[in-house]
PDB file of C-alpha atoms in Angstrom:
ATOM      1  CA  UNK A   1      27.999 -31.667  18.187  1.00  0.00           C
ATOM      2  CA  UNK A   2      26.437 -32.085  22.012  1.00  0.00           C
ATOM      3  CA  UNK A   3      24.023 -34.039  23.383  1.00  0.00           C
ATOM      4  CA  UNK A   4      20.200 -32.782  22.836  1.00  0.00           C
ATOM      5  CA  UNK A   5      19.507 -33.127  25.919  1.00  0.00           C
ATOM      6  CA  UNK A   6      16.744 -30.826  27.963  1.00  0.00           C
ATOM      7  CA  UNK A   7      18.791 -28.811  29.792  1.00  0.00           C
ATOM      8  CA  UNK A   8      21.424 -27.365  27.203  1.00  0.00           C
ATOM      9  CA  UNK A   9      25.059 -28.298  27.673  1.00  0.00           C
ATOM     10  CA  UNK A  10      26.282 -24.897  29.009  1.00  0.00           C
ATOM     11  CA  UNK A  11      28.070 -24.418  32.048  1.00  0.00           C
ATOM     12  CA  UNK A  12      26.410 -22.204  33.433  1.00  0.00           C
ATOM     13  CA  UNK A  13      22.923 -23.969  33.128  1.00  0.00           C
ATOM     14  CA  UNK A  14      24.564 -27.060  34.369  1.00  0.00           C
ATOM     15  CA  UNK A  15      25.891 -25.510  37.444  1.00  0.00           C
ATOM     16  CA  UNK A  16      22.509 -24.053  38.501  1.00  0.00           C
ATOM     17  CA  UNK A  17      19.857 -26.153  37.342  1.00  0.00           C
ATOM     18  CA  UNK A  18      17.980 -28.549  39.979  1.00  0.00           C
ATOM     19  CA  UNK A  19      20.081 -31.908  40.446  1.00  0.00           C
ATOM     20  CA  UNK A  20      16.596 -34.173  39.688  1.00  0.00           C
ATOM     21  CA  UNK A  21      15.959 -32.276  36.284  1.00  0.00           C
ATOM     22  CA  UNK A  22      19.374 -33.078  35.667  1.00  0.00           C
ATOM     23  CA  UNK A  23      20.003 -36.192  36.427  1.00  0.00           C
ATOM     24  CA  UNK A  24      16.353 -37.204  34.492  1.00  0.00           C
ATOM     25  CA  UNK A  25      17.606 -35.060  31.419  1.00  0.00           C
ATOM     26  CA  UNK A  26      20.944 -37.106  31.542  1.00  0.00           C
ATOM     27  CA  UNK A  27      18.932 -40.850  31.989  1.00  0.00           C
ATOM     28  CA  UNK A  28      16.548 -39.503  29.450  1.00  0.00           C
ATOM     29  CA  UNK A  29      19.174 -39.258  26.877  1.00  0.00           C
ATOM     30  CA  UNK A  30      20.615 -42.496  27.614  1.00  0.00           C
ATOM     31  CA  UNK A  31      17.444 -44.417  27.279  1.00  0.00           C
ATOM     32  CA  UNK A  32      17.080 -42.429  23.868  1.00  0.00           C
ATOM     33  CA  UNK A  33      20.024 -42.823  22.129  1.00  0.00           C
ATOM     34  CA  UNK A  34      21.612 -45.811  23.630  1.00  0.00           C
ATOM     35  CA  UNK A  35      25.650 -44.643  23.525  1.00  0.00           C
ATOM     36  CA  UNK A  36      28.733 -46.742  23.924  1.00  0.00           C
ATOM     37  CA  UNK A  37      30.952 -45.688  26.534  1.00  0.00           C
ATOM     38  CA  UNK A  38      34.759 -46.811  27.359  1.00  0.00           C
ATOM     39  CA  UNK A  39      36.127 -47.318  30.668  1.00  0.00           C
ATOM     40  CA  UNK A  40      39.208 -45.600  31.604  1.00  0.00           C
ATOM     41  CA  UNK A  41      42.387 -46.381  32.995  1.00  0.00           C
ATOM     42  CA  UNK A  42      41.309 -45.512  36.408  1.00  0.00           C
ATOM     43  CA  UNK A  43      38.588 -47.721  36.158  1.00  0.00           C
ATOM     44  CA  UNK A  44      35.454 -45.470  35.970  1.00  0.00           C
ATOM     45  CA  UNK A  45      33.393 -45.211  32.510  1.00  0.00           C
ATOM     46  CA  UNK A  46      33.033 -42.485  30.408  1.00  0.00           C
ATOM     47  CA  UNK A  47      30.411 -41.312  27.793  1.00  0.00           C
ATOM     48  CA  UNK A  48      30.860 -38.858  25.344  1.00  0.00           C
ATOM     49  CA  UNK A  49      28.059 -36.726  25.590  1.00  0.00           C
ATOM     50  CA  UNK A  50      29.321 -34.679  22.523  1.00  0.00           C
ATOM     51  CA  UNK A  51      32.308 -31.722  21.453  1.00  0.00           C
ATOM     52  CA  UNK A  52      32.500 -28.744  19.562  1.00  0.00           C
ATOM     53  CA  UNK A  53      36.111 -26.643  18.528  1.00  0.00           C
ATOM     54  CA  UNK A  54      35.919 -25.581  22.268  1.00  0.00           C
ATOM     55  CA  UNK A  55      34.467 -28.158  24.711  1.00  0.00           C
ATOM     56  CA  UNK A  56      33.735 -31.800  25.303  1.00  0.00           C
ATOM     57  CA  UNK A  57      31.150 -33.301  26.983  1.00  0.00           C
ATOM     58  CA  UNK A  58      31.128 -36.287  29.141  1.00  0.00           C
ATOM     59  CA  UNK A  59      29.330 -38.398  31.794  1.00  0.00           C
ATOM     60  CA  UNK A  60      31.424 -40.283  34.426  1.00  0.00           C
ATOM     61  CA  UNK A  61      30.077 -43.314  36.283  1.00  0.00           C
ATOM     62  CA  UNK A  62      32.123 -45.141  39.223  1.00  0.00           C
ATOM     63  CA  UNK A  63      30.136 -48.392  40.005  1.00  0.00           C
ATOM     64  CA  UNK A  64      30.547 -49.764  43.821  1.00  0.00           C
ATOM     65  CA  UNK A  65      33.112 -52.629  44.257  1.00  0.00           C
ATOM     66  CA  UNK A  66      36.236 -52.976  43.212  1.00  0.00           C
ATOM     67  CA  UNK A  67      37.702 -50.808  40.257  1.00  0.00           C
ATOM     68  CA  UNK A  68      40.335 -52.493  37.859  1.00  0.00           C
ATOM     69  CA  UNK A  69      42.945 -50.254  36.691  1.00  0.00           C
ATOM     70  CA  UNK A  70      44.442 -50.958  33.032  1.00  0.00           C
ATOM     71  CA  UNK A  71      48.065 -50.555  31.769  1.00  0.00           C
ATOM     72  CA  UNK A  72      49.307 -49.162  35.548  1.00  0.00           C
ATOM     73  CA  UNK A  73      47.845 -48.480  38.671  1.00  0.00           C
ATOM     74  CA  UNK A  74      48.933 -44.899  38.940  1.00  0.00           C
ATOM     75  CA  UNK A  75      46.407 -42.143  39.206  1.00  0.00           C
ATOM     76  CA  UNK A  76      47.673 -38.922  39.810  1.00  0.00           C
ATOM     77  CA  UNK A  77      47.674 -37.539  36.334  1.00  0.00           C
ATOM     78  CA  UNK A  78      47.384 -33.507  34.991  1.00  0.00           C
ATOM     79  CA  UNK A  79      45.105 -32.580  32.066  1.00  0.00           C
ATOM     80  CA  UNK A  80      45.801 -30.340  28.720  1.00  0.00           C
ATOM     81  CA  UNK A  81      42.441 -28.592  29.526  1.00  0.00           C
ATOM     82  CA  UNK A  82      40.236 -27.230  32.359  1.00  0.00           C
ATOM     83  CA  UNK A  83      38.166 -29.497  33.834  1.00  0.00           C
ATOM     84  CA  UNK A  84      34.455 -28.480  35.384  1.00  0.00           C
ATOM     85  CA  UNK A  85      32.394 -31.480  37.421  1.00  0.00           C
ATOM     86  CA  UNK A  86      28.489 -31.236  38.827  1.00  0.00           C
ATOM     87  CA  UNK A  87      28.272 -34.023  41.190  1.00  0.00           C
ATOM     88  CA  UNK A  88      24.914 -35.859  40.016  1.00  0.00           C
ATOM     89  CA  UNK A  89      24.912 -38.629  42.542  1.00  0.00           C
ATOM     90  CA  UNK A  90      27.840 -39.908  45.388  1.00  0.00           C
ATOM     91  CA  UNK A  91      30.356 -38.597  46.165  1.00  0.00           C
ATOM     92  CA  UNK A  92      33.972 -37.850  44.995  1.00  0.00           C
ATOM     93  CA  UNK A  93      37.244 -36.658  46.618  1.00  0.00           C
ATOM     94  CA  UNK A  94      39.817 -34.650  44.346  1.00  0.00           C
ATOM     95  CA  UNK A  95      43.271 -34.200  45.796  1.00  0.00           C
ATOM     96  CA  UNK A  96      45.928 -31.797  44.289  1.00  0.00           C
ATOM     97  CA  UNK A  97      49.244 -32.305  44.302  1.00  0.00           C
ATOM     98  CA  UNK A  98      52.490 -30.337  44.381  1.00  0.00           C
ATOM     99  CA  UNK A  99      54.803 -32.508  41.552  1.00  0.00           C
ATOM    100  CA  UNK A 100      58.686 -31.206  41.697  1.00  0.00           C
ATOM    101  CA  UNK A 101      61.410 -32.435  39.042  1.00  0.00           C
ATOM    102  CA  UNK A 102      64.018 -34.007  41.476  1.00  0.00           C
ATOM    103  CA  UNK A 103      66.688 -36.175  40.164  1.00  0.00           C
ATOM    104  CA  UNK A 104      66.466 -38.416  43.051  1.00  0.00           C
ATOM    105  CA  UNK A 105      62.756 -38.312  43.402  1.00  0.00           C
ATOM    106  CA  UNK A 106      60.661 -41.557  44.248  1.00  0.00           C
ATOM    107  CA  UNK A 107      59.131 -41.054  40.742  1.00  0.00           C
ATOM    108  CA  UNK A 108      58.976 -41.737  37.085  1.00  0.00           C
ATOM    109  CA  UNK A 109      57.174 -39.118  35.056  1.00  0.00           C
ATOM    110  CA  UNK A 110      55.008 -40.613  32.172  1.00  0.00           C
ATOM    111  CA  UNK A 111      53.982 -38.908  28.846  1.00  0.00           C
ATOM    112  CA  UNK A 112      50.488 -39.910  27.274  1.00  0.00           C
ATOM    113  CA  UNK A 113      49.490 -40.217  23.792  1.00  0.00           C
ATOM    114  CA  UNK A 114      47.159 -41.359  21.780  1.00  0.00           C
ATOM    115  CA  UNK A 115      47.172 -43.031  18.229  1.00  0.00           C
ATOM    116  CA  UNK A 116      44.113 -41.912  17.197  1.00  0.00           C
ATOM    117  CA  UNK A 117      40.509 -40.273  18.277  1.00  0.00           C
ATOM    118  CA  UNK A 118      40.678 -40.896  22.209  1.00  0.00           C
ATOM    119  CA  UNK A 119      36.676 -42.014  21.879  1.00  0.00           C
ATOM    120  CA  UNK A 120      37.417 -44.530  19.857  1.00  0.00           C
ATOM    121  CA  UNK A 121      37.635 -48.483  21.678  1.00  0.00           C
ATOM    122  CA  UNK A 122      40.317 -49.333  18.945  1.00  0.00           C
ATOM    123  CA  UNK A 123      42.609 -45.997  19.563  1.00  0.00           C
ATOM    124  CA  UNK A 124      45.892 -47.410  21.194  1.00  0.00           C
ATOM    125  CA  UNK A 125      46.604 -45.565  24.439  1.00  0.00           C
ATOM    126  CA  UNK A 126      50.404 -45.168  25.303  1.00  0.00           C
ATOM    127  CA  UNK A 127      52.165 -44.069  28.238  1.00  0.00           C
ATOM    128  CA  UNK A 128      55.777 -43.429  27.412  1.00  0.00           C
ATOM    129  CA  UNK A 129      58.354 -42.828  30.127  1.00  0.00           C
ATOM    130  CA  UNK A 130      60.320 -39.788  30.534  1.00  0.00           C
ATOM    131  CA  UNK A 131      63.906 -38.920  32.034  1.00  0.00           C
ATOM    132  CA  UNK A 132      62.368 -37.200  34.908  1.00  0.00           C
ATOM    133  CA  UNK A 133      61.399 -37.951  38.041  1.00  0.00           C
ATOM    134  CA  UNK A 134      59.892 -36.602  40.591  1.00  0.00           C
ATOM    135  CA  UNK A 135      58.669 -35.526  43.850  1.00  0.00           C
ATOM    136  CA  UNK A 136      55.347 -35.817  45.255  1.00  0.00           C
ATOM    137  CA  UNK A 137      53.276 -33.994  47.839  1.00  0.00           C
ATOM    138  CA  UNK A 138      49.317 -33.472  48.833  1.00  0.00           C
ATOM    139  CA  UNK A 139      48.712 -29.546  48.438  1.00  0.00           C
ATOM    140  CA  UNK A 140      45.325 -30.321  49.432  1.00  0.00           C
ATOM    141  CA  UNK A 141      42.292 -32.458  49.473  1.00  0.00           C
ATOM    142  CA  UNK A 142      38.533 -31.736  49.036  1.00  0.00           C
ATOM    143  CA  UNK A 143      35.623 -33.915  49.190  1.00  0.00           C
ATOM    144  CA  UNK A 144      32.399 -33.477  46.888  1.00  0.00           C
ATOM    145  CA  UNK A 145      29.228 -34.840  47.001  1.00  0.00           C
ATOM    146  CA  UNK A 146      25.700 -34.815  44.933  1.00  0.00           C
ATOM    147  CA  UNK A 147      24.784 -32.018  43.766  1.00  0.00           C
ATOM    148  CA  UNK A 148      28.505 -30.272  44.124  1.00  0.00           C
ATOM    149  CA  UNK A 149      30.322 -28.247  41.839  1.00  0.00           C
ATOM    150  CA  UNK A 150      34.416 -28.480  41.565  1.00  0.00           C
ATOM    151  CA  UNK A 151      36.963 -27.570  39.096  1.00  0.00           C
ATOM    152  CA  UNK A 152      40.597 -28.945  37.695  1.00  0.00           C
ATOM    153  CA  UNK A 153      42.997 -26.303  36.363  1.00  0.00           C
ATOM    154  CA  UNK A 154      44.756 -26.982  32.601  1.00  0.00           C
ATOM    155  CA  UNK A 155      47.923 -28.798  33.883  1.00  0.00           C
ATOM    156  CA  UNK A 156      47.416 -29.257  37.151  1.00  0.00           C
ATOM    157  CA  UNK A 157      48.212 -32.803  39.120  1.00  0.00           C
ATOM    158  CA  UNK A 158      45.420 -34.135  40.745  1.00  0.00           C
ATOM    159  CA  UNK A 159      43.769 -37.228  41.762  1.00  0.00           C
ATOM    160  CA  UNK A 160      39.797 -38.338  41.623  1.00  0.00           C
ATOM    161  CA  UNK A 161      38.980 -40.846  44.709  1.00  0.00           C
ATOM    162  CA  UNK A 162      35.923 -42.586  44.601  1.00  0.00           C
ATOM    163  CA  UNK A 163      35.522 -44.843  47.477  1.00  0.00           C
ATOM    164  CA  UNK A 164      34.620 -48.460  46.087  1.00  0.00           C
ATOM    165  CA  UNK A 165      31.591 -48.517  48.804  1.00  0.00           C
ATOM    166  CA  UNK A 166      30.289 -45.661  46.656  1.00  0.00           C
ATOM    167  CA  UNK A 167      28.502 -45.254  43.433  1.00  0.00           C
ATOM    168  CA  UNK A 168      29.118 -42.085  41.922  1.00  0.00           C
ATOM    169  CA  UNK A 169      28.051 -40.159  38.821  1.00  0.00           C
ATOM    170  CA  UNK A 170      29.823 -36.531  37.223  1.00  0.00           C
ATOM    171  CA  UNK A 171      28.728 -34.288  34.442  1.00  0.00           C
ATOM    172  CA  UNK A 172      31.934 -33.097  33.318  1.00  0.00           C
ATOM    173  CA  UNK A 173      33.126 -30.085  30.919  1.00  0.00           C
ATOM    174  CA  UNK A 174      36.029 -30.308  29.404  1.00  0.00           C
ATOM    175  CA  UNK A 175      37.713 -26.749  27.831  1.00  0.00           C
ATOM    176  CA  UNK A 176      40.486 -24.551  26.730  1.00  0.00           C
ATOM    177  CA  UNK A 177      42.282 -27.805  25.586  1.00  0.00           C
ATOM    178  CA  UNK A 178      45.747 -26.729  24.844  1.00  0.00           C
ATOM    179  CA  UNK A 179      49.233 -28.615  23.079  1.00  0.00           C
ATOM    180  CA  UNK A 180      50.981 -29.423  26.241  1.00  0.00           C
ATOM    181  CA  UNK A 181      51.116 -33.445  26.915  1.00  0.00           C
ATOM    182  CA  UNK A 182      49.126 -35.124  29.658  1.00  0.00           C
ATOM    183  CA  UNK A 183      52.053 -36.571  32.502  1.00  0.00           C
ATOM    184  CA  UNK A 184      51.057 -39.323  34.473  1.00  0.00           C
ATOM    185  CA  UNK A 185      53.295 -39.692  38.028  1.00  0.00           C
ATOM    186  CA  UNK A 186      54.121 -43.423  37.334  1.00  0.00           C
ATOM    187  CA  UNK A 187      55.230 -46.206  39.061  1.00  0.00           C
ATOM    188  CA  UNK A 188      58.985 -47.914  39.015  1.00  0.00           C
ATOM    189  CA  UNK A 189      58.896 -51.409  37.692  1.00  0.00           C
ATOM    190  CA  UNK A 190      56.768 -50.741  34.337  1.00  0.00           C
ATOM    191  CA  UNK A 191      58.084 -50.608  30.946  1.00  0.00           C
ATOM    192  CA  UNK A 192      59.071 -47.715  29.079  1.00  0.00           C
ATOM    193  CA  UNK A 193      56.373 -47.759  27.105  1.00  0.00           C
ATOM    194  CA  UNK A 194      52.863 -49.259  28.080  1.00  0.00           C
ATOM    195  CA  UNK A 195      49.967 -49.446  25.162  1.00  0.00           C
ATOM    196  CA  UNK A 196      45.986 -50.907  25.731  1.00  0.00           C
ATOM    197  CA  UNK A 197      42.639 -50.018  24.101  1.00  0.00           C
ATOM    198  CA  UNK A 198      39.738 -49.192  26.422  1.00  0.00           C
ATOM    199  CA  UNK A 199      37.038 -51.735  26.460  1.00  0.00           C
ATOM    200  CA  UNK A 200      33.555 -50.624  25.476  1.00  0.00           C
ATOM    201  CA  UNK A 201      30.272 -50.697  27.103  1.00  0.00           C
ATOM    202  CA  UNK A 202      26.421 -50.265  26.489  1.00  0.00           C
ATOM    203  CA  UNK A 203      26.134 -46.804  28.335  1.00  0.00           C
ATOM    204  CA  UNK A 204      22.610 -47.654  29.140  1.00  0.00           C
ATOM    205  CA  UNK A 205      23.137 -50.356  31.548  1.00  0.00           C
ATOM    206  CA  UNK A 206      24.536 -47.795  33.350  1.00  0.00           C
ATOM    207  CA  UNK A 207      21.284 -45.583  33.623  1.00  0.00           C
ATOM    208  CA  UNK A 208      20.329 -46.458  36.710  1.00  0.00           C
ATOM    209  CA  UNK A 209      23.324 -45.120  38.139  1.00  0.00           C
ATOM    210  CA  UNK A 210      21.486 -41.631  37.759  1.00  0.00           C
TER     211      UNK A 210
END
């Protein structure tokens, strides 16, 4: 089930509506139904804005300052789905990578899984290290700012940088989720497996981020 909020949760309405209706339909919600949200890995916050068979929903809030990372500080990571962002307020810069299997590269590869509903604060989140390793190298780099449109492809390595002098807000549509495991380019030194929970927030403290 998505969000009720006034401007429907479809792409294409997303993509094209007016950034102030948007970003009031978005705080609107939040004042009204007062979610939880988790923070991520990478040190941003997410709220589930809802998900059907086919899509999922979310809101993604960078505050200024300095960002924490949990479990490892490694953020270039692919996804199992496509990935769709409206830039409601900042500004973000997403950098794809070129990732080659090399048996001397500088590298680990991680594996991710989850033991249960990713949403969930009490789901155990595991990176598990692979036998491959890998090479690493920027394929190119694009900076986005309010009111912006950009997209991930399924499986693709990438990177979101949010400066910490910024504070930056995405609507975010996640679809065509498929099988294939989300890899992680990791860091040597770690363990071969690493596990943590995502702490949870009040999502409307974060309202006037919009």
């Amino acid at each position: 089930m998505l969000a009720d909020l006034d401007v429907p949760l479809e792409w294409s309405r997303v993509r094209a509506e007016p950034l102030p209706a948007l970003r009031s339909a978005v705080k609107t919600w939040l004042m009204r139904e007062s979610p939880t949200c988790l923070i991520h890995p990478h040190g941003f916050y997410v709220v589930l804005l809802g998900r059907t068979e086919t899509e999922e929903w979310r809101l993604h809030l960078w505050p200024n300052g300095p960002r924490i990372a949990t479990g490892m500080p490694a953020f270039i990571h692919t996804h199992n789905c496509h990935v769709e962002s409206r830039i409601l307020k900042g500004q973000i810069t997403n950098v794809l990578y070129n990732v080659s299997t090399d048996s001397t590269g500088c590298q680990p590869l991680y594996e991710v899984d989850y033991s249960g509903d990713r949403y969930a604060a009490a789901t155990s989140n595991r990176l598990r290290k692979t036998a491959t390793r890998v090479h690493v190298a920027i394929q190119r780099r694009d900076t986005y700012t309010c009111g912006d449109t950009y997209n991930v492809e399924r499986n693709a390595y990438h990177e979101a940088v949010v400066s910490d002098r910024d504070l930056t807000s995405t609507l975010v549509c996640m679809h065509g989720r498929s099988s294939d495991s989300v890899m992680v380019v990791g860091l040597d030194g770690y363990p071969q497996t690493i596990a943590f929970t995502r702490a949870e927030y009040r999502a409307l403290d974060f309202a006037e981020w919009l």
